[in-house]
Structures are given as structure tokens and as C-alpha cells.
Coordinates of C-alpha atoms and ligand atoms in Angstrom, one line a residue:
M1 CA 0.0 0.0 0.0
C2 CA 1.5 3.3 -1.1
L3 CA 1.5 6.1 1.5
F4 CA 1.5 8.7 -1.2
A5 CA -1.8 7.2 -2.5
L6 CA -3.2 7.6 1.0
D7 CA -2.3 11.2 1.1
K8 CA -4.0 11.7 -2.3
L9 CA -7.1 9.9 -1.1
L10 CA -7.2 12.0 2.1
A11 CA -7.0 15.2 0.1
S12 CA -9.7 14.2 -2.4
C13 CA -12.0 13.0 0.4
L14 CA -11.6 16.2 2.4
L15 CA -12.3 18.2 -0.8
E16 CA -15.4 16.2 -1.6
I17 CA -16.7 16.6 2.0
E18 CA -16.0 20.3 1.8
R19 CA -18.0 20.7 -1.4
C20 CA -21.0 18.8 -0.2
D21 CA -23.9 21.2 0.3
N22 CA -26.7 19.1 1.8
L23 CA -27.3 16.4 4.3
K24 CA -28.6 13.8 1.9
K25 CA -25.5 14.0 -0.3
L26 CA -23.3 13.9 2.8
D27 CA -25.0 10.7 3.9
V28 CA -24.3 9.1 0.5
L29 CA -20.7 10.3 0.7
K30 CA -20.4 8.8 4.1
S31 CA -21.4 5.4 2.9
T32 CA -19.1 5.6 -0.2
L33 CA -16.3 6.1 2.3
F34 CA -17.2 4.1 5.4
G35 CA -19.9 1.7 4.1
K36 CA -19.4 -2.0 3.6
N37 CA -17.5 -1.5 0.4
G38 CA -16.5 2.1 1.1
K39 CA -13.1 3.4 0.1
V40 CA -11.8 3.7 3.6
T41 CA -13.3 0.4 4.6
E42 CA -11.4 -1.3 1.6
I43 CA -8.1 0.2 2.7
M44 CA -8.7 -1.1 6.3
K45 CA -9.4 -4.5 4.8
E46 CA -6.1 -4.4 2.8
L47 CA -4.2 -3.9 6.1
R48 CA -4.8 -7.6 6.8
N49 CA -2.6 -8.6 3.8
L50 CA 0.4 -6.6 5.0
D51 CA 3.3 -8.3 6.8
D52 CA 3.8 -7.4 10.4
S53 CA 6.6 -4.9 9.9
Q54 CA 4.5 -2.8 7.5
K55 CA 1.3 -3.3 9.4
H56 CA 2.4 -1.1 12.3
K57 CA 3.5 1.8 10.2
V58 CA 0.8 1.8 7.6
G59 CA -1.8 0.9 10.2
A60 CA -1.0 4.1 12.1
E61 CA -1.2 6.1 8.8
V62 CA -4.5 4.6 7.8
N63 CA -5.9 5.2 11.3
G64 CA -4.8 8.8 11.1
L65 CA -6.5 9.1 7.7
K66 CA -9.7 7.5 8.9
N67 CA -9.9 9.8 12.0
C68 CA -9.1 12.9 9.9
I69 CA -11.9 12.1 7.4
M70 CA -14.3 11.2 10.2
E71 CA -13.7 14.4 12.0
K72 CA -14.2 16.5 8.8
L73 CA -17.3 14.5 8.1
N74 CA -18.8 15.0 11.5
A75 CA -18.0 18.7 11.4
K76 CA -19.7 19.0 8.1
F77 CA -22.8 17.1 9.4
R78 CA -23.1 19.6 12.2
E79 CA -22.6 22.6 9.9
L80 CA -25.2 21.3 7.4
E81 CA -27.7 20.4 10.2
V82 CA -27.6 24.0 11.6
K83 CA -27.9 25.4 8.1
E84 CA -30.9 23.3 7.2
L85 CA -32.6 24.0 10.6
D86 CA -32.1 27.7 10.1
K87 CA -33.6 27.4 6.6
R88 CA -36.6 25.5 8.0
L89 CA -37.1 27.9 10.8
S90 CA -37.2 30.9 8.5
S91 CA -39.4 29.2 5.9
E92 CA -41.8 27.5 8.4
F93 CA -42.2 30.5 10.8
V94 CA -45.5 30.4 12.7
D95 CA -46.7 33.7 14.2
V96 CA -48.5 32.4 17.3
S97 CA -49.7 35.9 18.2
M98 CA -51.8 36.2 15.0
P99 CA -55.6 36.1 15.5
S100 CA -57.4 33.1 14.2
R101 CA -59.4 33.3 11.0
P102 CA -62.6 35.1 11.7
E103 CA -64.9 32.3 10.6
Y104 CA -63.6 30.0 13.4
S105 CA -62.9 32.5 16.1
G106 CA -64.6 32.0 19.5
K107 CA -66.4 34.8 21.3
L108 CA -66.3 36.3 24.7
H109 CA -69.6 35.5 26.6
P110 CA -71.5 38.7 27.3
L111 CA -71.5 37.9 31.1
T112 CA -67.7 37.6 31.0
K113 CA -67.5 41.0 29.3
V114 CA -69.9 42.6 31.7
E115 CA -68.3 41.1 34.7
E116 CA -65.0 42.6 33.6
E117 CA -66.6 46.0 33.1
V118 CA -68.3 45.9 36.5
S119 CA -65.1 44.7 38.3
D120 CA -63.1 47.6 36.7
I121 CA -65.6 50.2 37.9
L122 CA -65.9 48.8 41.4
S123 CA -62.2 48.3 41.8
S124 CA -61.7 52.0 41.0
Y125 CA -63.6 52.8 44.2
G126 CA -61.2 50.7 46.2
F127 CA -63.5 47.7 46.4
V128 CA -61.7 44.4 46.4
F129 CA -63.0 41.1 45.1
A130 CA -64.3 38.6 47.7
E131 CA -65.7 35.1 47.1
G132 CA -68.1 32.7 48.7
P133 CA -69.1 29.1 47.9
D134 CA -72.2 28.3 45.7
I135 CA -73.2 25.7 48.3
E136 CA -73.8 27.8 51.4
S137 CA -75.2 27.2 54.9
E138 CA -78.7 28.2 55.9
Y139 CA -77.0 30.2 58.6
L140 CA -75.0 32.5 56.3
N141 CA -77.6 32.6 53.5
F142 CA -80.5 33.6 55.9
T143 CA -79.9 33.7 59.6
A144 CA -76.8 35.9 59.6
L145 CA -78.5 38.2 57.1
N146 CA -81.2 38.9 59.7
I147 CA -83.7 36.5 58.1
P148 CA -84.7 34.3 61.0
D149 CA -86.3 30.9 60.8
H150 CA -89.8 30.9 59.5
H151 CA -89.3 34.4 58.1
P152 CA -91.4 34.8 54.9
A153 CA -88.3 35.9 53.0
R154 CA -87.0 32.4 53.2
T155 CA -89.9 31.0 51.2
M156 CA -89.8 34.0 48.8
H157 CA -86.4 32.8 47.6
D158 CA -87.5 29.4 46.3
T159 CA -84.5 27.8 47.7
F160 CA -82.8 24.6 46.4
Y161 CA -81.8 22.6 49.5
V162 CA -79.0 20.1 49.5
H163 CA -80.8 17.7 51.8
K164 CA -78.1 15.3 52.6
L165 CA -75.8 18.0 54.1
A166 CA -76.5 19.6 57.4
D167 CA -74.6 20.6 60.6
E168 CA -74.8 23.1 63.4
K169 CA -75.0 25.9 60.8
G170 CA -78.2 24.3 59.5
R171 CA -79.0 22.7 56.2
R172 CA -76.9 23.3 53.1
L173 CA -78.4 25.0 50.2
L174 CA -77.5 26.6 46.8
R175 CA -77.1 30.2 47.8
T176 CA -80.1 32.3 46.8
H177 CA -78.1 35.5 46.7
T178 CA -74.5 36.7 47.0
S179 CA -75.3 38.6 50.2
P180 CA -73.8 35.8 52.5
V181 CA -70.4 36.9 51.1
Q182 CA -71.0 40.1 53.1
I183 CA -70.8 38.1 56.3
R184 CA -67.8 36.1 55.1
A185 CA -65.9 39.2 54.2
M186 CA -66.6 41.0 57.5
L187 CA -65.7 37.9 59.5
E188 CA -62.5 37.5 57.5
N189 CA -61.4 41.2 57.2
G190 CA -63.0 43.0 60.0
A191 CA -63.9 46.7 59.7
P192 CA -63.3 49.0 57.9
C193 CA -63.6 47.1 54.6
R194 CA -64.8 47.5 51.0
F195 CA -65.4 44.6 48.8
F196 CA -67.5 43.3 45.9
S197 CA -68.4 39.9 44.8
V198 CA -69.7 38.4 41.5
G199 CA -71.1 34.9 41.5
H200 CA -73.8 32.5 40.6
V201 CA -77.0 32.3 42.7
Y202 CA -79.9 29.8 42.5
R203 CA -83.6 29.9 42.7
S204 CA -86.3 27.5 41.6
D205 CA -87.8 29.6 38.8
Y206 CA -87.8 29.3 35.0
D207 CA -89.3 31.6 32.3
A208 CA -88.1 34.3 29.9
T209 CA -87.1 36.6 32.7
H210 CA -86.0 34.0 35.3
T211 CA -83.5 31.2 35.2
P212 CA -82.8 28.7 38.0
M213 CA -79.2 30.0 38.0
F214 CA -78.2 33.6 37.5
T215 CA -75.4 35.9 38.5
Q216 CA -75.4 38.6 41.1
I217 CA -73.0 41.4 42.0
E218 CA -72.7 42.3 45.7
G219 CA -71.1 45.3 47.2
L220 CA -70.3 46.2 50.8
M221 CA -68.5 49.1 52.4
V222 CA -68.1 49.3 56.2
D223 CA -66.6 52.3 57.9
Q224 CA -67.1 54.7 60.8
T225 CA -69.0 57.4 59.0
V226 CA -70.3 55.7 55.9
G227 CA -74.0 56.4 55.1
F228 CA -76.8 56.7 52.6
S229 CA -75.2 59.6 50.8
H230 CA -72.1 57.5 50.0
L231 CA -74.4 54.7 48.8
K232 CA -76.3 57.1 46.5
W233 CA -73.1 58.4 45.0
I234 CA -71.5 55.0 44.5
V235 CA -74.6 53.4 42.9
S236 CA -75.3 56.5 40.7
D237 CA -71.7 56.8 39.6
F238 CA -71.4 53.1 38.9
L239 CA -74.5 53.1 36.7
K240 CA -73.3 56.2 34.8
K241 CA -70.0 54.6 34.1
F242 CA -71.5 51.2 33.3
F243 CA -74.0 52.6 30.8
V244 CA -71.4 55.1 29.5
V245 CA -73.6 58.1 29.7
K246 CA -72.8 61.7 30.8
R247 CA -75.9 61.9 33.0
M248 CA -77.8 59.2 34.6
R249 CA -81.2 59.7 36.1
V250 CA -81.5 57.5 39.2
R251 CA -84.4 57.0 41.5
F252 CA -84.1 55.5 45.0
R253 CA -87.4 54.0 46.0
P254 CA -88.0 53.0 49.6
S255 CA -88.2 49.2 49.8
F256 CA -87.6 46.3 52.3
F257 CA -84.7 43.9 52.7
P258 CA -84.2 42.2 56.0
F259 CA -80.5 42.8 55.9
T260 CA -80.6 46.6 55.3
E261 CA -82.4 49.4 57.1
P262 CA -83.3 51.7 55.5
S263 CA -83.6 49.8 52.2
A264 CA -84.1 51.0 48.7
E265 CA -84.6 49.8 45.2
V266 CA -82.9 51.8 42.5
D267 CA -84.5 52.6 39.1
I268 CA -82.9 54.2 36.1
S269 CA -84.7 56.3 33.6
Y270 CA -84.8 55.5 29.9
D271 CA -86.3 56.5 26.6
M272 CA -87.3 54.3 23.6
R273 CA -86.3 55.7 20.2
D274 CA -86.5 53.5 17.0
G275 CA -86.8 50.4 19.2
K276 CA -83.6 51.3 21.1
M277 CA -83.3 52.1 24.8
F278 CA -81.5 55.3 25.7
F279 CA -80.5 55.5 29.4
G280 CA -80.3 58.7 31.4
A281 CA -83.2 60.3 29.5
G282 CA -87.0 59.8 29.3
E283 CA -89.7 59.3 31.7
K284 CA -89.8 55.5 31.9
W285 CA -88.2 53.7 34.8
L286 CA -86.5 50.3 35.2
E287 CA -85.4 48.6 38.4
V288 CA -81.8 47.6 38.5
C289 CA -80.6 47.3 42.0
G290 CA -81.4 46.6 45.7
C291 CA -79.5 48.5 48.4
G292 CA -79.4 50.0 51.8
E293 CA -77.6 50.7 55.0
V294 CA -76.5 47.5 56.6
H295 CA -78.7 46.4 59.4
P296 CA -77.0 46.5 62.8
N297 CA -77.8 42.8 63.4
V298 CA -76.0 41.9 60.2
L299 CA -72.9 43.9 61.4
K300 CA -73.1 41.9 64.6
Y301 CA -73.2 38.6 62.8
G302 CA -70.1 39.8 60.9
N303 CA -68.4 40.5 64.2
V304 CA -68.4 44.2 63.6
D305 CA -69.5 46.6 66.4
P306 CA -72.6 48.5 65.2
E307 CA -72.0 51.2 67.8
K308 CA -68.7 52.0 66.1
Y309 CA -69.3 51.1 62.4
Q310 CA -71.9 51.5 59.8
G311 CA -72.2 49.8 56.4
I312 CA -73.8 50.2 53.0
A313 CA -74.5 47.4 50.7
F314 CA -75.9 46.9 47.2
G315 CA -76.8 44.0 44.9
F316 CA -77.3 43.9 41.1
G317 CA -78.3 41.2 38.7
L318 CA -75.5 40.8 36.2
E319 CA -77.7 39.3 33.4
R320 CA -80.1 42.2 33.7
L321 CA -77.3 44.8 33.4
A322 CA -75.9 42.9 30.4
S323 CA -79.3 42.6 28.7
L324 CA -80.1 46.3 29.2
K325 CA -76.7 47.5 28.0
Y326 CA -76.4 45.1 25.0
G327 CA -80.0 44.5 24.1
I328 CA -80.1 40.8 24.9
P329 CA -83.8 39.8 25.1
D330 CA -84.2 36.4 26.8
L331 CA -82.4 35.5 30.0
R332 CA -82.4 31.8 29.1
G333 CA -80.0 32.3 26.2
Y334 CA -77.2 33.1 28.7
F335 CA -76.9 29.5 29.8
E336 CA -77.9 27.5 26.8
S337 CA -74.4 27.4 25.2
D338 CA -76.0 27.9 21.8
E339 CA -73.5 28.8 19.1
S340 CA -75.8 31.1 17.1
W341 CA -76.7 33.0 20.3
M342 CA -73.0 33.4 21.1
S343 CA -72.2 34.7 17.6
A344 CA -75.1 37.2 17.9
F345 CA -74.4 38.4 21.4
G346 CA -70.8 37.4 22.1
F347 CA -67.9 39.8 21.9
S348 CA -64.6 39.7 20.0
H349 CA -61.7 39.0 22.4
F350 CA -60.3 42.3 21.2
A351 CA -63.3 44.1 22.7
R352 CA -61.6 43.7 26.0
Ligands
DAH401 N1 -79.7 40.0 48.1 C1 -80.8 40.7 47.5 C2 -81.5 39.8 46.5 O1 -81.1 38.8 46.1 C3 -80.2 41.9 46.7 C4 -79.7 42.9 47.6 C5 -80.5 43.9 48.1 C6 -78.4 42.9 48.0 C7 -80.1 44.9 49.0 C8 -77.9 43.9 48.9 C9 -78.8 44.9 49.4 O2 -76.6 43.9 49.3 O3 -78.3 45.8 50.2 O4 -82.6 40.2 46.1

């Protein structure tokens, strides 16, 4: 075996590897060199025929040649892999931030949209979000809200009882309003406090204007000097901002809730023009809210001293607010997961 020939082979192999411009060709080249009948393999085989004195010297040369070619080959593999990956990355780039095609895009449920709007406004008054469970005790849903056993208000609420569950706090039920969160928040935070809650409530009722599950917003503010004037300002300003009008006509009508004294229901005025409702104008009135000064008994149940603190509270129906603002007619649609209803009344995610 001529060492000069080995040098020549090495030079030509290195050149061939250098010129190779894609992985497929490089693979083929690898097998023409190191495959079963590859050029380098053949030379290795020939080593066997050499006598011992030559074997040592030529063997070292051939090994050197083999390693040199291998190294060059591996380096070329790495270089071409990086190149091909770069090429693929730039040609197959996917912009994950792009919006989906309009025909397939999902929509934001109107209740989600309205909940976000309401939360934004109430947070701007320093109210923080508080939560309570959907399965509530009779004690927190009624007793602690100054609705004693056998009070007619208990039957007015058409309560769903969870019969199997009961303890010293009475039977368990699906909460009929979000007002029990008032007690939870007071017990947890003490006074002074400002919080709001948004959540599902349940009553056994079903027609175009009632669904067995609906959503309420609850607000509570407890402080040493808080009173009805604060309540009037907060509720009026909230409604003005929610309905995005410069002026909101609001009427506080005396009413009764066991947990507030005095209590009021709030109406907003509207006008009908071309089948559309305009708020803040007109002589027609719509009820949107219940509110009042927190009854001293309720403060006591919340472990707040009524001699030192006063509270104001209010409650809205979220579906009602959404229906009025966005002209959604039938309450049942909110919970039917109907795609055509969602495409009619849902919002683009960009409307956020
Ligand atoms: N919980 C009442 C209801 O479900 C609504 C309500 C009225 C909440 C007056 C209040 C309030 O916080 O002060 O009808």
C-alpha cells in the first residue's frame, strides 16, 4: 500500500466533503467512504494482507487518515444540520400571536365581558374582590342576614336545599343570593372594609325573565362614617360609568330587605327611540338594584361593632345589566351554550 496514495485519497475525500452542500449528499458520501465496500473500509481490509513490519507503520497512517476524514465528516454534518434547521425555521415560521381566522374565532360570553366592566368600575372605588361558595349554609344565607327561621323571605327565595348536608349551621343550600359573602368578608377582614363579589345564585324559577341559576354582584362598604349619601353616590356613579352616559337619572325607591335598614330599590330612567333604549333620559323607569344601610344585626353577625361602624350594601343582577346594555332579550340564552346565540351576542376578544 503506497502512503502517497493515502495522502491523495485523504486530500480528495476532504475536498469532496467540503464541497458537499446538503445532508442527503453527505449521507451518501459517508457510505461511499465508510460503508461495507467504502473506500476507507477497503483500505482497512487491505491492512490484513500486509506483513507485520508494514502493518504497524501503515496501520498508524491509515488510522490517522480515517480519523481525519471522520472528523471532517462530523464537522460537516453539524454545519449542514444547523444550516438546514435555520432554513426550515425561517421558511416555516409560525406567528402564534396572530388572531385566528374570523370564521372560526370563538367569542367572549357577554357575562364575562360585563363582569370585567363591573369589576373595573368597582375596583376604581377601592372595592376588592371577595368570594363565597355556591353551596352555602342556611345560617349564612339567611340567619346571619337577619332572616330568622320561618321568616317569609326564606320562602320568597324558592331555595334549592342540598338535603343530605346539614350541621350546626343548618341545612346546606344553593345560595339564593350573594349577600352571604358580606358576612364572610366581615368575619375575614373585620372593619373597615370595602369589597365586591360576583357569582352564581340559584332559585327554583324558570321563564323568559327568570333562570334557575343567575349571576349577582354584591357590594359592601363598612366604615365609621359611611352612610346613605355614599351609597347614593356610588350606585349612581357606577350606573353612569357602566352605561357610559354623561348623565344618569337614578331614583331611589323605599323598599324592604331584612339585611338593610333603610332599604331602597334603584330605578334608572330610559327613553325608547326607534326600538332602542336610551338611558339617562326619558320618563320610563327600570329597576336595576337593591341596596341600603347594613342592618346593625348583620354587622353583629359579621363580628363588627354596630356602635362604632356603619355599612352600606348593594346588589345587582348581572344578566339584567348585560341585557339592558347590550339589548339581549331572553335570559335563558345566557346559559344554553347555543353557538348562534353566542355569535349574535358574544364579543370579540379584542373588545376587552
Ligand atoms: N340579596 C338581594 C336579592 O337577592 C339583593 C340585595 C339587596 C343585596 C339589598 C344587597 C342589598 O346587598 O343591600 O334580592
